[in-house]
């Protein structure tokens, strides 16, 4: 009888361990293939030169710059909104119907498919406001997309500030706002910034939201204003891999671009993870 | 006295400013709904809602055009169900491993690895499916194209696994210690405790995880755009090409003339997709609130 129970447990644990193995192997496989095929394409010229010969040769500099501008724009949009929303949720709101509805709104916003964000950005920014396909339209769309990420991370950071800090400040005669501004925010700032870094990673890797709002198939000139179209790394991969007549010929460029993109995104996430663990050591309340 | 009342007015102004910014998410969500509907309504002057949802043919540029998205709806449902069939066991089992079995040091490695999977851009997963998985499937099974339902489902599953895994793990982790100890005290071994005590106690959280994972899969765009094959017909086998709703929108929007019937029909497809994920999210919210965990932490 006992033997039977032990065998059952062994079988169950085998499946559980296999599942972890399958997931880890898949991640290594994806990253491994991209690194192995991509590293040969990477060179100083690849990173700093324009594409040439109908994008079959040359570099991806405009796509790197485009992704940089779009991501920067998204953070400029989402950071103030997200941190302020989190301050309301964590410091001002009392449990009740209002906060329930706001949370439902945030959760649903987080669940909106990325292509729907693209449609929304097209209808509102590109067409209705007349911004055209531009850095501005793309940044606003991406900014709204990452807003829930920033709110979530900021709220967590604010809630991690010990209640005694607030009480001490209030006891000294500070108002609520002074307490938030001078005590709570400075303590929560590292956590808030870490969360924003995760938002950067997310914005840099998204494709569908910028397809109709910002991304250009090919531009020879670098953007001069926020109303210009830009190339972007994720869209560049998609375009080279699916469109045109040189799909096989440009395979090395595709791998190279994919490698640059995952290095960027994973690098950003790694920075966030390291910062987070450093912070935990420093602020062991 | 004047100073203190000024202070109070200032405080209340600041409070209200934060309240209004706090409403930003709802405001944006409302804007999304308004603009999606506004841009999609004109198509229903051309076709009825029933024809649109259940029409078998999608020939948006023919003369006369046909706007039936039934094949796309079926494709979305099929790839989502197949992806979930793969992702749910993988996600829940890996969550069980992290929460119940792994030693702390192993856990510290596995958790970030799964977070890493969550942060891989979807276009990269789609690219991998296209250039590595598709040729492999084509050769192994001797089929005409590796870009099909099966490939798309597998790639989608890997996009849904991190969502399911991390939310399930939170749910299992928050099951109270006393429950486990009581089970051990009754003579149950680890697997019996996991399968009959811990997982049932965390079931509402796991349910939420599964629903959010499915929501992620049905809305995921780049993977199905690059890997599903693109045929706007109802797939009849695992190895048929298909075109889920997000792929249809992403592939055609660039070519649809502004404010044409085609443009409006793609927005209407977006509405269907939005409503599907909206319902998934409402159910997830309902499940996680209705059946609150018996743990100290909540979802």
Coordinates of C-alpha atoms in Angstrom, one line a residue:
Chain A
X1 CA 0.0 0.0 0.0
X2 CA 2.7 2.4 1.0
X3 CA 4.7 1.3 -2.0
X4 CA 1.9 2.3 -4.3
X5 CA 1.6 5.7 -2.8
X6 CA 5.3 6.3 -3.2
X7 CA 5.2 5.2 -6.8
X8 CA 2.3 7.6 -7.4
X9 CA 4.3 10.4 -5.9
X10 CA 7.3 9.6 -8.0
X11 CA 5.3 9.6 -11.2
X12 CA 3.6 12.9 -10.3
X13 CA 6.9 14.6 -9.5
X14 CA 8.4 13.2 -12.7
X15 CA 5.7 15.1 -14.7
X16 CA 6.1 18.2 -12.6
X17 CA 9.9 18.3 -13.1
X18 CA 9.5 17.5 -16.9
X19 CA 7.2 20.5 -17.3
X20 CA 9.9 22.8 -15.9
X21 CA 12.5 21.1 -18.0
X22 CA 10.3 21.6 -21.2
X23 CA 9.8 25.3 -20.5
X24 CA 13.5 26.0 -19.7
X25 CA 14.6 24.0 -22.7
X26 CA 12.3 26.0 -25.0
X27 CA 13.6 29.3 -23.7
X28 CA 17.2 28.1 -24.2
X29 CA 16.3 26.9 -27.7
X30 CA 14.8 30.1 -28.8
X31 CA 17.6 32.3 -27.4
X32 CA 20.3 29.9 -28.4
X33 CA 19.2 29.7 -32.1
X34 CA 19.0 33.5 -32.3
X35 CA 22.4 34.0 -30.7
X36 CA 24.1 31.3 -32.8
X37 CA 22.6 32.6 -36.1
X38 CA 22.7 36.2 -35.2
X39 CA 26.1 36.9 -33.8
X40 CA 27.8 36.7 -37.2
X41 CA 25.7 39.6 -38.5
X42 CA 26.6 41.8 -35.6
X43 CA 29.4 44.3 -36.4
X44 CA 30.0 48.0 -35.7
X45 CA 28.8 48.7 -39.3
X46 CA 25.6 46.7 -38.7
X47 CA 24.7 48.8 -35.6
X48 CA 25.7 52.2 -37.0
X49 CA 24.9 52.2 -40.8
X50 CA 21.9 52.7 -42.9
X51 CA 20.3 49.7 -44.8
X52 CA 21.4 49.6 -48.4
X53 CA 20.5 47.8 -51.6
X54 CA 16.8 47.5 -50.8
X55 CA 17.5 46.5 -47.2
X56 CA 19.5 43.4 -48.3
X57 CA 22.7 44.9 -47.0
X58 CA 24.0 47.5 -44.6
X59 CA 23.0 48.1 -41.1
X60 CA 20.0 48.7 -38.9
X61 CA 20.9 52.1 -37.3
X62 CA 17.6 53.8 -38.2
X63 CA 15.6 51.0 -36.6
X64 CA 17.6 51.2 -33.4
X65 CA 17.1 55.0 -33.3
X66 CA 13.4 54.6 -34.0
X67 CA 12.9 52.1 -31.2
X68 CA 14.8 54.4 -28.9
X69 CA 12.6 57.4 -29.7
X70 CA 9.4 55.4 -29.5
X71 CA 10.3 53.8 -26.1
X72 CA 11.4 57.1 -24.7
X73 CA 8.2 58.7 -25.8
X74 CA 6.1 55.9 -24.3
X75 CA 7.9 56.3 -20.9
X76 CA 7.3 60.1 -21.0
X77 CA 3.6 59.4 -21.5
X78 CA 3.2 56.5 -19.1
X79 CA 5.5 57.4 -16.2
X80 CA 3.8 60.5 -14.8
X81 CA 0.3 59.0 -15.4
X82 CA 1.3 55.7 -13.9
X83 CA 3.0 57.0 -10.8
X84 CA 0.2 59.5 -10.1
X85 CA -2.4 56.8 -10.5
X86 CA -0.4 54.5 -8.1
X87 CA -0.2 57.4 -5.6
X88 CA -3.9 57.7 -5.6
X89 CA -4.5 54.0 -5.3
X90 CA -2.0 53.5 -2.5
X91 CA -2.1 56.7 -0.5
X92 CA -5.5 58.4 -1.0
X93 CA -8.2 55.8 -2.1
X94 CA -10.2 54.0 0.6
X95 CA -11.5 50.5 0.0
X96 CA -14.9 50.7 -1.7
X97 CA -16.6 50.8 -5.0
X98 CA -14.5 53.5 -6.6
X99 CA -11.3 51.7 -6.1
X100 CA -12.9 48.5 -7.3
X101 CA -13.9 50.1 -10.5
X102 CA -10.5 51.7 -11.1
X103 CA -8.8 48.3 -10.5
X104 CA -11.2 46.6 -12.9
X105 CA -10.3 49.4 -15.5
X106 CA -6.6 48.8 -15.0
X107 CA -6.9 45.0 -15.3
X108 CA -9.0 45.3 -18.4
X109 CA -6.6 47.8 -20.0
X110 CA -3.8 45.4 -19.3
X111 CA -5.8 42.7 -21.1
X112 CA -6.5 44.7 -24.3
X113 CA -4.8 42.8 -27.2
X114 CA -1.9 44.7 -28.6
X115 CA -3.4 44.8 -32.1
X116 CA -6.5 46.5 -30.7
X117 CA -4.2 49.2 -29.2
X118 CA -2.9 49.6 -32.8
X119 CA -6.4 50.1 -34.1
X120 CA -7.1 52.6 -31.3
X121 CA -3.9 54.5 -32.0
X122 CA -4.8 54.6 -35.7
X123 CA -8.3 55.9 -35.1
X124 CA -7.5 58.4 -32.4
X125 CA -4.0 59.7 -32.9
X126 CA -3.2 59.1 -36.6
X127 CA -6.6 60.0 -38.0
X128 CA -8.7 61.9 -35.4
X129 CA -6.0 64.2 -34.1
X130 CA -4.2 64.2 -37.4
X131 CA -0.8 63.3 -36.0
X132 CA -0.3 60.9 -39.0
X133 CA 1.9 57.9 -38.7
X134 CA 4.6 59.3 -36.5
X135 CA 6.7 59.0 -33.4
X136 CA 4.1 61.0 -31.5
X137 CA 1.2 58.6 -32.4
X138 CA 3.3 55.5 -31.7
X139 CA 4.6 56.8 -28.4
X140 CA 1.2 57.7 -27.1
X141 CA -0.2 54.3 -28.2
X142 CA 2.7 52.4 -26.5
X143 CA 2.5 54.7 -23.5
X144 CA -1.1 53.7 -22.9
X145 CA -0.2 50.1 -23.5
X146 CA 2.5 50.1 -20.7
X147 CA 0.5 52.2 -18.3
X148 CA -0.8 49.2 -16.3
X149 CA 2.7 47.9 -16.0
X150 CA 3.9 51.2 -14.5
X151 CA 0.9 51.5 -12.2
X152 CA 1.3 48.0 -10.9
X153 CA 5.1 48.4 -10.2
X154 CA 4.7 51.8 -8.6
X155 CA 1.8 50.7 -6.4
X156 CA 3.8 47.8 -5.1
X157 CA 6.8 50.1 -4.4
X158 CA 4.6 52.6 -2.5
X159 CA 2.9 49.9 -0.5
X160 CA 6.3 48.5 0.5
X161 CA 7.1 51.8 2.3
X162 CA 6.5 51.0 6.1
X163 CA 3.5 52.7 7.6
X164 CA 5.6 54.0 10.5
X165 CA 7.4 56.4 8.0
X166 CA 4.1 58.0 7.2
X167 CA 3.0 58.1 10.8
X168 CA 6.2 59.7 11.9
X169 CA 5.9 62.4 9.3
X170 CA 2.3 63.1 10.1
X171 CA 3.1 63.3 13.8
X172 CA 5.7 66.0 13.0
X173 CA 2.8 68.1 11.7
X174 CA 3.4 67.4 8.0
X175 CA 0.3 67.4 5.8
X176 CA -0.6 64.3 3.7
X177 CA 0.9 65.8 0.5
X178 CA 4.1 66.8 2.3
X179 CA 4.3 63.3 3.7
X180 CA 3.9 61.7 0.3
X181 CA 6.2 64.2 -1.4
X182 CA 9.0 64.2 1.1
X183 CA 8.8 60.8 2.8
X184 CA 6.9 58.2 0.8
X185 CA 8.0 59.0 -2.7
X186 CA 11.8 59.2 -2.0
X187 CA 11.6 55.8 -0.2
X188 CA 9.6 54.2 -3.0
X189 CA 11.5 55.8 -5.9
X190 CA 14.0 52.9 -6.5
X191 CA 11.1 50.5 -6.8
X192 CA 9.2 52.8 -9.0
X193 CA 12.1 53.2 -11.4
X194 CA 12.7 49.5 -11.5
X195 CA 9.1 49.0 -12.5
X196 CA 9.5 51.6 -15.2
X197 CA 12.5 49.8 -16.6
X198 CA 10.2 46.7 -17.1
X199 CA 7.8 49.0 -19.0
X200 CA 10.7 50.1 -21.2
X201 CA 11.4 46.4 -22.1
X202 CA 7.8 45.9 -22.9
X203 CA 7.5 49.0 -25.1
X204 CA 10.7 48.2 -27.0
X205 CA 9.5 44.7 -28.0
X206 CA 5.9 45.5 -29.1
X207 CA 5.2 45.3 -32.8
X208 CA 1.4 45.3 -33.4
X209 CA 0.7 48.7 -31.7
X210 CA 3.2 50.6 -33.9
X211 CA 2.4 48.9 -37.2
X212 CA -0.3 51.4 -38.2
X213 CA 0.8 54.3 -35.9
X214 CA 4.5 54.9 -36.3
X215 CA 6.5 52.2 -38.1
X216 CA 7.9 52.8 -41.5
X217 CA 8.9 50.0 -43.9
X218 CA 12.0 51.9 -44.9
X219 CA 13.2 55.5 -44.5
X220 CA 16.5 56.9 -45.6
X221 CA 16.5 59.8 -43.3
X222 CA 16.6 59.9 -39.5
X223 CA 13.6 61.5 -37.9
X224 CA 13.7 65.3 -37.4
X225 CA 10.6 65.8 -35.4
X226 CA 8.0 63.9 -33.5
X227 CA 5.7 64.0 -36.6
X228 CA 8.1 61.8 -38.6
X229 CA 7.7 58.1 -39.3
X230 CA 10.5 55.9 -38.0
X231 CA 11.8 52.4 -38.5
X232 CA 11.7 50.1 -35.5
X233 CA 13.5 46.9 -34.5
X234 CA 10.5 44.6 -34.0
X235 CA 8.8 45.9 -37.2
X236 CA 12.0 45.5 -39.1
X237 CA 12.2 41.8 -38.2
X238 CA 8.6 41.3 -39.3
X239 CA 9.0 43.1 -42.5
X240 CA 12.2 41.4 -43.6
X241 CA 10.9 38.0 -42.6
X242 CA 7.6 38.2 -44.3
X243 CA 7.5 40.8 -47.1
X244 CA 9.5 41.5 -50.2
X245 CA 11.4 39.3 -52.6
X246 CA 14.6 38.9 -50.6
X247 CA 13.4 36.9 -47.6
X248 CA 16.0 34.2 -47.8
X249 CA 18.8 36.6 -48.8
X250 CA 18.2 38.8 -45.8
X251 CA 18.0 36.0 -43.3
X252 CA 21.3 37.0 -41.6
X253 CA 20.0 40.5 -41.1
X254 CA 16.8 39.1 -39.7
X255 CA 18.7 37.0 -37.1
X256 CA 21.0 39.9 -36.4
X257 CA 18.1 42.3 -35.8
X258 CA 16.4 39.7 -33.6
X259 CA 19.6 39.3 -31.6
X260 CA 19.9 43.1 -31.1
X261 CA 16.2 43.3 -30.0
X262 CA 16.4 40.4 -27.5
X263 CA 19.7 41.7 -26.1
X264 CA 18.1 45.0 -25.6
X265 CA 14.9 43.6 -24.0
X266 CA 16.6 41.0 -21.9
X267 CA 19.4 43.4 -20.9
X268 CA 16.8 45.9 -19.7
X269 CA 15.0 43.2 -17.7
X270 CA 18.3 42.0 -16.3
X271 CA 19.1 45.5 -15.1
X272 CA 15.7 45.6 -13.4
X273 CA 16.3 42.3 -11.7
X274 CA 19.8 43.3 -10.4
X275 CA 18.5 46.7 -9.2
X276 CA 15.7 45.0 -7.4
X277 CA 17.9 42.6 -5.5
X278 CA 20.3 45.4 -4.6
X279 CA 17.5 47.5 -3.3
X280 CA 16.2 44.7 -1.1
X281 CA 19.6 44.4 0.5
X282 CA 19.9 48.2 1.0
X283 CA 16.4 48.7 2.4
X284 CA 15.9 45.8 4.7
X285 CA 13.5 47.7 6.9
Chain B
X1 CA -6.2 80.2 11.2
X2 CA -6.1 81.5 7.7
X3 CA -2.9 79.5 7.1
X4 CA -4.4 76.3 8.2
X5 CA -7.6 76.6 6.1
X6 CA -5.4 77.5 3.1
X7 CA -3.4 74.4 3.8
X8 CA -6.6 72.4 3.9
X9 CA -7.8 73.8 0.5
X10 CA -4.4 73.0 -1.0
X11 CA -4.5 69.4 0.3
X12 CA -8.0 68.9 -1.1
X13 CA -7.0 70.2 -4.5
X14 CA -4.0 67.9 -4.6
X15 CA -6.2 65.0 -3.5
X16 CA -8.6 65.7 -6.4
X17 CA -5.8 66.0 -8.9
X18 CA -4.6 62.5 -8.0
X19 CA -8.2 61.2 -8.1
X20 CA -8.6 62.4 -11.6
X21 CA -5.3 61.0 -12.8
X22 CA -6.3 57.8 -11.0
X23 CA -9.2 57.6 -13.4
X24 CA -6.9 57.7 -16.4
X25 CA -7.0 54.0 -17.0
X26 CA -10.8 54.0 -17.1
X27 CA -10.8 57.0 -19.4
X28 CA -8.4 55.3 -21.8
X29 CA -10.4 52.1 -21.8
X30 CA -13.5 54.2 -22.5
X31 CA -11.7 56.0 -25.4
X32 CA -10.7 52.6 -26.8
X33 CA -14.3 51.4 -26.7
X34 CA -15.7 54.6 -28.2
X35 CA -13.2 54.7 -31.1
X36 CA -13.4 51.0 -31.9
X37 CA -17.2 51.2 -32.1
X38 CA -17.2 54.5 -33.9
X39 CA -14.9 53.2 -36.7
X40 CA -16.6 49.8 -37.0
X41 CA -20.3 50.8 -37.0
X42 CA -20.5 51.9 -40.7
X43 CA -19.8 48.3 -41.9
X44 CA -23.1 47.2 -40.4
X45 CA -24.8 49.4 -43.0
X46 CA -23.3 47.0 -45.6
X47 CA -23.7 43.7 -43.9
X48 CA -25.9 42.6 -40.9
X49 CA -24.2 41.6 -37.7
X50 CA -25.3 38.0 -38.3
X51 CA -23.8 38.0 -41.8
X52 CA -20.6 39.5 -40.4
X53 CA -20.2 37.1 -37.5
X54 CA -21.4 33.9 -39.3
X55 CA -20.5 34.6 -42.9
X56 CA -18.2 32.0 -44.4
X57 CA -16.4 34.2 -46.9
X58 CA -14.0 37.0 -46.5
X59 CA -13.3 38.7 -49.8
X60 CA -13.0 42.3 -48.7
X61 CA -11.6 43.5 -52.0
X62 CA -13.7 41.6 -54.5
X63 CA -16.6 43.0 -56.4
X64 CA -19.1 42.6 -54.7
X65 CA -17.1 42.2 -51.5
X66 CA -17.9 39.6 -48.8
X67 CA -17.4 40.4 -45.1
X68 CA -17.8 37.2 -43.2
X69 CA -15.4 36.6 -40.3
X70 CA -16.6 33.2 -39.2
X71 CA -13.4 31.4 -40.4
X72 CA -11.3 33.9 -38.4
X73 CA -13.4 33.4 -35.3
X74 CA -13.1 29.6 -35.6
X75 CA -9.3 29.9 -36.2
X76 CA -9.0 32.1 -33.0
X77 CA -11.0 29.7 -30.9
X78 CA -9.1 26.6 -32.2
X79 CA -5.6 28.0 -31.7
X80 CA -6.6 29.4 -28.3
X81 CA -8.0 26.0 -27.1
X82 CA -5.1 24.0 -28.5
X83 CA -2.6 26.5 -27.0
X84 CA -4.4 26.3 -23.6
X85 CA -4.3 22.5 -23.8
X86 CA -0.5 22.8 -23.8
X87 CA 0.0 25.8 -21.7
X88 CA -2.3 25.0 -18.8
X89 CA -0.6 21.7 -17.7
X90 CA 2.9 23.3 -18.3
X91 CA 2.0 26.5 -16.4
X92 CA 0.2 24.8 -13.5
X93 CA 2.8 22.1 -13.1
X94 CA 5.7 24.5 -13.2
X95 CA 3.9 26.7 -10.7
X96 CA 3.5 23.6 -8.4
X97 CA 7.2 22.9 -8.8
X98 CA 8.3 26.5 -7.9
X99 CA 5.9 26.8 -5.0
X100 CA 5.9 23.3 -3.5
X101 CA 8.9 21.3 -4.6
X102 CA 11.9 23.4 -5.6
X103 CA 14.6 24.1 -3.1
X104 CA 15.0 27.9 -2.5
X105 CA 18.2 28.1 -4.6
X106 CA 16.6 26.3 -7.6
X107 CA 13.6 28.5 -7.2
X108 CA 15.7 31.6 -7.4
X109 CA 16.9 30.5 -10.8
X110 CA 13.7 29.0 -12.3
X111 CA 11.4 32.0 -11.4
X112 CA 13.5 34.6 -13.3
X113 CA 13.9 32.1 -16.2
X114 CA 10.1 32.0 -16.6
X115 CA 9.9 35.8 -16.2
X116 CA 12.4 35.9 -19.0
X117 CA 10.1 33.9 -21.3
X118 CA 7.4 36.5 -20.5
X119 CA 9.7 39.3 -21.6
X120 CA 10.7 37.8 -25.0
X121 CA 9.1 40.0 -27.7
X122 CA 6.3 38.2 -29.5
X123 CA 7.8 39.1 -32.9
X124 CA 10.9 37.0 -31.9
X125 CA 8.8 34.0 -30.9
X126 CA 6.9 34.4 -34.2
X127 CA 10.3 34.7 -36.1
X128 CA 11.5 31.5 -34.4
X129 CA 8.3 29.7 -35.3
X130 CA 8.7 30.8 -38.9
X131 CA 12.4 30.0 -39.6
X132 CA 13.0 27.1 -37.2
X133 CA 9.8 25.3 -36.3
X134 CA 8.0 25.6 -39.6
X135 CA 10.7 23.9 -41.8
X136 CA 11.2 21.3 -39.1
X137 CA 7.4 20.4 -39.1
X138 CA 7.4 20.5 -42.9
X139 CA 10.1 17.9 -43.1
X140 CA 9.1 15.7 -40.2
X141 CA 5.5 15.3 -41.1
X142 CA 6.0 15.7 -44.9
X143 CA 3.3 18.5 -45.2
X144 CA 3.0 21.3 -47.7
X145 CA 3.6 24.1 -45.2
X146 CA 4.9 24.3 -41.6
X147 CA 2.9 27.5 -41.1
X148 CA -0.3 26.1 -39.7
X149 CA -2.7 25.6 -36.8
X150 CA -0.3 23.3 -34.9
X151 CA 2.7 25.6 -35.1
X152 CA 0.7 28.6 -34.1
X153 CA -0.8 26.8 -31.1
X154 CA 2.6 25.7 -29.9
X155 CA 4.1 29.2 -30.2
X156 CA 1.0 30.7 -28.5
X157 CA 1.3 28.2 -25.7
X158 CA 4.8 29.5 -24.9
X159 CA 3.4 33.0 -24.8
X160 CA 0.7 32.0 -22.3
X161 CA 2.8 29.8 -20.0
X162 CA 4.5 32.6 -18.0
X163 CA 1.1 34.2 -17.3
X164 CA -0.4 31.0 -16.1
X165 CA 2.7 30.0 -14.2
X166 CA 3.2 33.2 -12.3
X167 CA -0.4 33.7 -11.3
X168 CA -0.9 30.1 -10.3
X169 CA 2.3 30.2 -8.3
X170 CA 1.0 33.2 -6.3
X171 CA -2.2 31.3 -5.6
X172 CA -0.4 28.2 -4.4
X173 CA 2.1 30.2 -2.4
X174 CA -0.6 32.0 -0.5
X175 CA -2.3 28.7 0.6
X176 CA -1.9 28.7 4.4
X177 CA 0.9 26.7 5.9
X178 CA -1.4 25.2 8.5
X179 CA -3.4 23.4 5.8
X180 CA -0.2 21.7 4.6
X181 CA 0.9 20.8 8.2
X182 CA -2.6 19.4 9.0
X183 CA -2.3 17.2 5.9
X184 CA 1.1 15.9 6.8
X185 CA 0.0 15.3 10.4
X186 CA -2.7 13.0 9.0
X187 CA 0.0 10.9 7.3
X188 CA -0.4 12.2 3.8
X189 CA 2.8 12.4 1.7
X190 CA 3.9 15.4 -0.3
X191 CA 2.1 14.6 -3.5
X192 CA -1.1 13.7 -1.6
X193 CA -0.8 17.0 0.2
X194 CA -0.2 18.9 -3.1
X195 CA -3.0 17.2 -5.1
X196 CA -5.7 17.0 -2.4
X197 CA -5.0 20.1 -0.2
X198 CA -2.8 22.7 -1.8
X199 CA -4.2 22.7 -5.4
X200 CA -7.9 22.6 -4.3
X201 CA -7.2 25.4 -1.9
X202 CA -5.6 27.5 -4.6
X203 CA -8.1 26.5 -7.3
X204 CA -9.7 30.0 -7.7
X205 CA -6.3 31.5 -8.3
X206 CA -5.4 28.8 -10.8
X207 CA -8.7 29.4 -12.5
X208 CA -7.9 33.1 -12.8
X209 CA -4.5 32.2 -14.2
X210 CA -6.0 29.9 -16.8
X211 CA -8.5 32.5 -18.0
X212 CA -5.9 35.3 -18.2
X213 CA -3.6 32.9 -20.1
X214 CA -6.3 32.2 -22.6
X215 CA -7.0 35.9 -22.9
X216 CA -3.4 36.5 -23.7
X217 CA -3.4 33.7 -26.3
X218 CA -6.5 34.9 -28.1
X219 CA -5.2 38.5 -28.3
X220 CA -1.6 37.7 -29.3
X221 CA -0.9 39.1 -32.7
X222 CA 2.6 38.7 -34.1
X223 CA 2.8 35.0 -33.5
X224 CA -0.4 34.1 -35.4
X225 CA 0.4 36.7 -38.0
X226 CA 3.8 35.1 -38.8
X227 CA 3.1 31.5 -38.0
X228 CA -0.5 30.5 -38.7
X229 CA -0.2 30.6 -42.5
X230 CA -2.9 33.2 -43.2
X231 CA -5.6 31.2 -45.1
X232 CA -9.0 32.8 -44.5
X233 CA -10.8 29.4 -44.4
X234 CA -12.0 27.2 -41.6
X235 CA -9.1 24.8 -40.8
X236 CA -10.0 21.2 -41.1
X237 CA -6.8 19.6 -39.7
X238 CA -4.0 20.5 -37.4
X239 CA -1.8 21.1 -40.4
X240 CA -4.0 23.5 -42.2
X241 CA -3.1 27.1 -42.5
X242 CA -5.6 29.5 -40.8
X243 CA -6.0 33.2 -40.0
X244 CA -7.0 34.1 -36.5
X245 CA -8.6 37.5 -35.9
X246 CA -5.5 39.5 -34.8
X247 CA -3.6 38.2 -37.9
X248 CA -6.4 39.3 -40.1
X249 CA -6.4 42.9 -38.7
X250 CA -2.6 43.2 -38.7
X251 CA -2.1 41.8 -42.2
X252 CA -4.7 43.9 -44.0
X253 CA -4.9 47.2 -42.1
X254 CA -2.0 48.7 -44.0
X255 CA -3.7 48.0 -47.4
X256 CA -7.3 49.0 -46.4
X257 CA -8.1 52.4 -47.8
X258 CA -9.0 54.9 -45.0
X259 CA -12.8 54.8 -44.2
X260 CA -13.5 52.1 -46.8
X261 CA -15.8 49.2 -46.0
X262 CA -12.7 47.0 -45.6
X263 CA -11.3 49.5 -43.0
X264 CA -14.5 49.4 -41.0
X265 CA -14.8 45.6 -41.2
X266 CA -11.3 45.3 -39.7
X267 CA -12.3 47.6 -36.9
X268 CA -15.4 45.5 -36.4
X269 CA -13.1 42.4 -36.2
X270 CA -11.1 44.4 -33.5
X271 CA -14.4 44.9 -31.6
X272 CA -15.1 41.2 -31.6
X273 CA -11.6 40.5 -30.4
X274 CA -11.8 43.3 -27.7
X275 CA -15.1 41.9 -26.4
X276 CA -13.7 38.4 -26.2
X277 CA -10.7 39.5 -24.1
X278 CA -13.0 41.9 -22.1
X279 CA -15.3 39.0 -21.2
X280 CA -12.3 36.8 -20.3
X281 CA -11.0 39.6 -18.0
X282 CA -14.3 40.1 -16.3
X283 CA -14.7 36.4 -15.6
X284 CA -11.1 36.3 -14.2
X285 CA -12.0 39.3 -12.0
X286 CA -15.2 37.7 -10.9
X287 CA -13.5 34.3 -10.1
X288 CA -10.7 35.9 -8.1
X289 CA -13.1 38.1 -6.0
X290 CA -16.0 35.6 -5.6
X291 CA -13.9 32.7 -4.4
X292 CA -11.4 34.6 -2.3
X293 CA -8.5 32.4 -1.3
X294 CA -8.3 30.9 2.1
X295 CA -4.8 32.3 2.4
X296 CA -3.3 35.3 4.0
X297 CA -2.4 36.9 0.6
X298 CA -4.9 37.7 -2.1
X299 CA -4.4 37.8 -5.8

